[in-house]
PDB file of C-alpha atoms in Angstrom:
ATOM      1  CA  MET A  23      12.874   8.967  11.307  1.00 64.00           C
ATOM      2  CA  ALA A  24      11.792   8.359   7.865  1.00 77.00           C
ATOM      3  CA  THR A  25      10.808   4.817   7.274  1.00 92.00           C
ATOM      4  CA  THR A  26      11.992   2.689   5.013  1.00 94.00           C
ATOM      5  CA  ALA A  27      11.947  -0.575   2.432  1.00 95.00           C
ATOM      6  CA  GLN A  28      12.953  -2.754   4.562  1.00 96.00           C
ATOM      7  CA  ASP A  29      10.058  -1.307   6.775  1.00 97.00           C
ATOM      8  CA  VAL A  30       7.466  -1.600   3.772  1.00 97.00           C
ATOM      9  CA  ARG A  31       8.746  -6.152   3.579  1.00 97.00           C
ATOM     10  CA  THR A  32       8.958  -5.956   7.244  1.00 97.00           C
ATOM     11  CA  ILE A  33       4.793  -4.685   7.579  1.00 98.00           C
ATOM     12  CA  ALA A  34       3.665  -6.153   4.564  1.00 98.00           C
ATOM     13  CA  LEU A  35       4.858  -9.820   4.906  1.00 98.00           C
ATOM     14  CA  SER A  36       2.622  -9.322   8.709  1.00 97.00           C
ATOM     15  CA  LEU A  37       0.307  -9.623   6.776  1.00 98.00           C
ATOM     16  CA  PRO A  38      -2.623 -12.348   6.566  1.00 97.00           C
ATOM     17  CA  ASP A  39      -2.111 -14.282   3.935  1.00 96.00           C
ATOM     18  CA  SER A  40       1.008 -12.117   2.543  1.00 98.00           C
ATOM     19  CA  SER A  41       4.363 -13.132   0.355  1.00 98.00           C
ATOM     20  CA  GLU A  42       6.208 -10.906  -1.668  1.00 97.00           C
ATOM     21  CA  LYS A  43       7.352 -11.977  -4.978  1.00 97.00           C
ATOM     22  CA  LEU A  44       9.745  -9.611  -8.298  1.00 95.00           C
ATOM     23  CA  ALA A  45       7.076  -8.259 -10.796  1.00 93.00           C
ATOM     24  CA  TRP A  46       8.117  -5.245 -13.855  1.00 87.00           C
ATOM     25  CA  GLY A  47      11.781  -6.217 -11.950  1.00 88.00           C
ATOM     26  CA  MET A  48      10.392  -4.941  -9.193  1.00 91.00           C
ATOM     27  CA  PRO A  49       9.420  -6.642  -5.277  1.00 95.00           C
ATOM     28  CA  THR A  50       5.674  -6.570  -4.945  1.00 97.00           C
ATOM     29  CA  PHE A  51       3.479  -8.140  -1.939  1.00 98.00           C
ATOM     30  CA  ARG A  52       0.042  -9.991  -3.040  1.00 98.00           C
ATOM     31  CA  VAL A  53      -2.469 -11.679  -0.479  1.00 98.00           C
ATOM     32  CA  SER A  54      -4.272 -13.959  -1.783  1.00 95.00           C
ATOM     33  CA  GLY A  55      -1.721 -13.314  -5.231  1.00 95.00           C
ATOM     34  CA  LYS A  56      -3.834 -10.351  -6.047  1.00 97.00           C
ATOM     35  CA  ILE A  57      -0.981  -7.365  -5.391  1.00 96.00           C
ATOM     36  CA  PHE A  58      -1.257  -5.000  -2.777  1.00 98.00           C
ATOM     37  CA  VAL A  59       1.544  -2.917  -2.775  1.00 98.00           C
ATOM     38  CA  SER A  60       5.221  -2.295  -5.216  1.00 96.00           C
ATOM     39  CA  LEU A  61       7.958  -0.708  -4.094  1.00 96.00           C
ATOM     40  CA  ALA A  62       9.384   1.430  -5.996  1.00 92.00           C
ATOM     41  CA  ASP A  63      13.143   0.154  -8.357  1.00 87.00           C
ATOM     42  CA  ASP A  64      14.389   3.458  -6.147  1.00 91.00           C
ATOM     43  CA  ASP A  65      13.109   2.057  -2.986  1.00 92.00           C
ATOM     44  CA  THR A  66      11.741   5.829  -2.114  1.00 94.00           C
ATOM     45  CA  SER A  67       8.786   5.110  -3.031  1.00 96.00           C
ATOM     46  CA  ILE A  68       5.386   2.266  -2.755  1.00 97.00           C
ATOM     47  CA  GLY A  69       2.028   2.162  -5.150  1.00 96.00           C
ATOM     48  CA  VAL A  70      -0.950   0.428  -2.803  1.00 97.00           C
ATOM     49  CA  LYS A  71      -4.728   0.500  -3.751  1.00 96.00           C
ATOM     50  CA  CYS A  72      -6.608   3.306  -3.525  1.00 95.00           C
ATOM     51  CA  PRO A  73      -9.503   3.798  -4.087  1.00 94.00           C
ATOM     52  CA  LYS A  74     -10.096   7.025  -7.663  1.00 92.00           C
ATOM     53  CA  GLU A  75     -13.167   9.130  -6.020  1.00 93.00           C
ATOM     54  CA  ASP A  76      -9.842   9.361  -2.390  1.00 94.00           C
ATOM     55  CA  ARG A  77      -7.162  10.017  -4.166  1.00 94.00           C
ATOM     56  CA  ALA A  78      -7.590  13.540  -4.965  1.00 92.00           C
ATOM     57  CA  GLU A  79      -8.403  14.926  -1.234  1.00 95.00           C
ATOM     58  CA  LEU A  80      -5.231  12.911  -0.080  1.00 96.00           C
ATOM     59  CA  ILE A  81      -2.634  14.222  -2.310  1.00 95.00           C
ATOM     60  CA  ALA A  82      -4.506  17.678  -2.129  1.00 97.00           C
ATOM     61  CA  ALA A  83      -3.346  17.416   1.632  1.00 97.00           C
ATOM     62  CA  GLU A  84      -0.284  15.968   1.802  1.00 97.00           C
ATOM     63  CA  PRO A  85       1.061  16.413  -1.859  1.00 97.00           C
ATOM     64  CA  GLU A  86       4.653  15.688  -0.207  1.00 97.00           C
ATOM     65  CA  LYS A  87       3.325  12.720   0.899  1.00 97.00           C
ATOM     66  CA  PHE A  88       1.067  11.375  -2.185  1.00 97.00           C
ATOM     67  CA  PHE A  89       1.256  11.410  -5.472  1.00 95.00           C
ATOM     68  CA  LEU A  90       0.320   9.903  -9.316  1.00 93.00           C
ATOM     69  CA  ARG A  91       2.687   8.000 -11.648  1.00 86.00           C
ATOM     70  CA  GLU A  92       0.730  10.099 -13.788  1.00 81.00           C
ATOM     71  CA  GLY A  93       0.424   7.757 -17.931  1.00 76.00           C
ATOM     72  CA  HIS A  94       0.373   4.805 -15.065  1.00 75.00           C
ATOM     73  CA  ASP A  95      -2.196   5.883 -12.184  1.00 79.00           C
ATOM     74  CA  ASP A  96      -4.978   7.561 -14.437  1.00 79.00           C
ATOM     75  CA  ASN A  97      -6.758   4.301 -15.035  1.00 82.00           C
ATOM     76  CA  TYR A  98      -6.245   1.950 -11.931  1.00 87.00           C
ATOM     77  CA  ALA A  99      -7.209   2.183  -7.759  1.00 92.00           C
ATOM     78  CA  TRP A 100      -3.759   3.658  -6.965  1.00 94.00           C
ATOM     79  CA  LEU A 101      -1.773   5.721  -4.977  1.00 95.00           C
ATOM     80  CA  ARG A 102       1.870   6.465  -5.110  1.00 96.00           C
ATOM     81  CA  VAL A 103       3.286   6.395  -1.417  1.00 97.00           C
ATOM     82  CA  ARG A 104       6.861   8.852  -0.954  1.00 97.00           C
ATOM     83  CA  LEU A 105       8.291   6.423   2.552  1.00 97.00           C
ATOM     84  CA  ALA A 106      10.798   9.979   3.244  1.00 96.00           C
ATOM     85  CA  ALA A 107       6.826  11.456   4.752  1.00 96.00           C
ATOM     86  CA  VAL A 108       6.119   8.895   6.028  1.00 97.00           C
ATOM     87  CA  ARG A 109       5.828   9.923  10.081  1.00 94.00           C
ATOM     88  CA  ASP A 110       6.431   6.343  11.115  1.00 95.00           C
ATOM     89  CA  ALA A 111       5.605   2.971  11.029  1.00 95.00           C
ATOM     90  CA  ALA A 112       2.937   3.217  12.872  1.00 95.00           C
ATOM     91  CA  GLU A 113       1.546   5.318   9.965  1.00 96.00           C
ATOM     92  CA  LEU A 114       2.696   3.171   6.981  1.00 97.00           C
ATOM     93  CA  ARG A 115       1.040  -0.280   8.876  1.00 97.00           C
ATOM     94  CA  ALA A 116      -1.809   1.884   8.814  1.00 96.00           C
ATOM     95  CA  ILE A 117      -1.115   2.681   4.966  1.00 97.00           C
ATOM     96  CA  LEU A 118      -0.342  -1.006   4.145  1.00 98.00           C
ATOM     97  CA  THR A 119      -2.946  -2.907   6.262  1.00 97.00           C
ATOM     98  CA  ASP A 120      -5.680  -0.332   4.861  1.00 96.00           C
ATOM     99  CA  SER A 121      -4.837  -1.478   1.072  1.00 97.00           C
ATOM    100  CA  TRP A 122      -3.908  -4.905   2.715  1.00 98.00           C
ATOM    101  CA  LEU A 123      -7.969  -4.983   3.280  1.00 97.00           C
ATOM    102  CA  GLN A 124      -8.597  -3.588   0.266  1.00 95.00           C
ATOM    103  CA  THR A 125      -7.211  -6.737  -1.989  1.00 97.00           C
ATOM    104  CA  ALA A 126      -8.080  -9.176   0.257  1.00 97.00           C
ATOM    105  CA  PRO A 127     -10.752 -11.599  -0.300  1.00 96.00           C
ATOM    106  CA  LYS A 128     -13.206 -10.422   1.890  1.00 94.00           C
ATOM    107  CA  ARG A 129     -13.188 -13.922   3.764  1.00 95.00           C
ATOM    108  CA  LEU A 130      -9.914 -14.386   4.729  1.00 96.00           C
ATOM    109  CA  ALA A 131     -10.560  -9.919   5.377  1.00 94.00           C
ATOM    110  CA  ALA A 132     -13.765 -10.757   8.217  1.00 93.00           C
ATOM    111  CA  ALA A 133     -10.906 -12.926   9.548  1.00 95.00           C
ATOM    112  CA  HIS A 134      -9.018 -11.100  11.245  1.00 95.00           C
ATOM    113  CA  PRO A 135     -11.231  -8.012  12.560  1.00 93.00           C
ATOM    114  CA  GLU A 136      -7.811  -6.331  14.113  1.00 93.00           C
ATOM    115  CA  LEU A 137      -7.041  -5.023  10.645  1.00 93.00           C
ATOM    116  CA  LEU A 138     -10.132  -2.828  10.521  1.00 86.00           C
ATOM    117  CA  PRO A 139      -9.730   1.228  11.477  1.00 79.00           C
ATOM    118  CA  ASP A 140     -11.313   1.075  14.404  1.00 70.00           C
ATOM    119  CA  GLY A 141     -10.937  -2.873  15.357  1.00 56.00           C
ATOM    120  CA  SER A 142     -13.762  -4.332  16.190  1.00 50.00           C
ATOM    121  CA  GLY A 143     -15.266  -6.055  13.363  1.00 47.00           C
TER     122      GLY A 143
END
């Protein structure tokens, strides 16, 4: 079953210190005032933080899921994700949590070792 914009909202807002704010006419989700996920205006995809050096490999491995918005994402550490291609809520949670960890202040992220991929801190 495809993940939805409501799934994004529910998971994003469940992460520590997260809030929702409209920007550019789209919902964005922030931690400490910094955007870690944005929802496309048609609710079919999201933008998340992703190191530039990791994007090509992710897109090559799963082009139906990951993409860049040409001319927009080129110079930023962002990656787009098609919600219909995300397997389930667990995968969506992993994607959003990774973006949150890249955006959150180090002290806040360190206070939540359960959010690290191995859960150990």
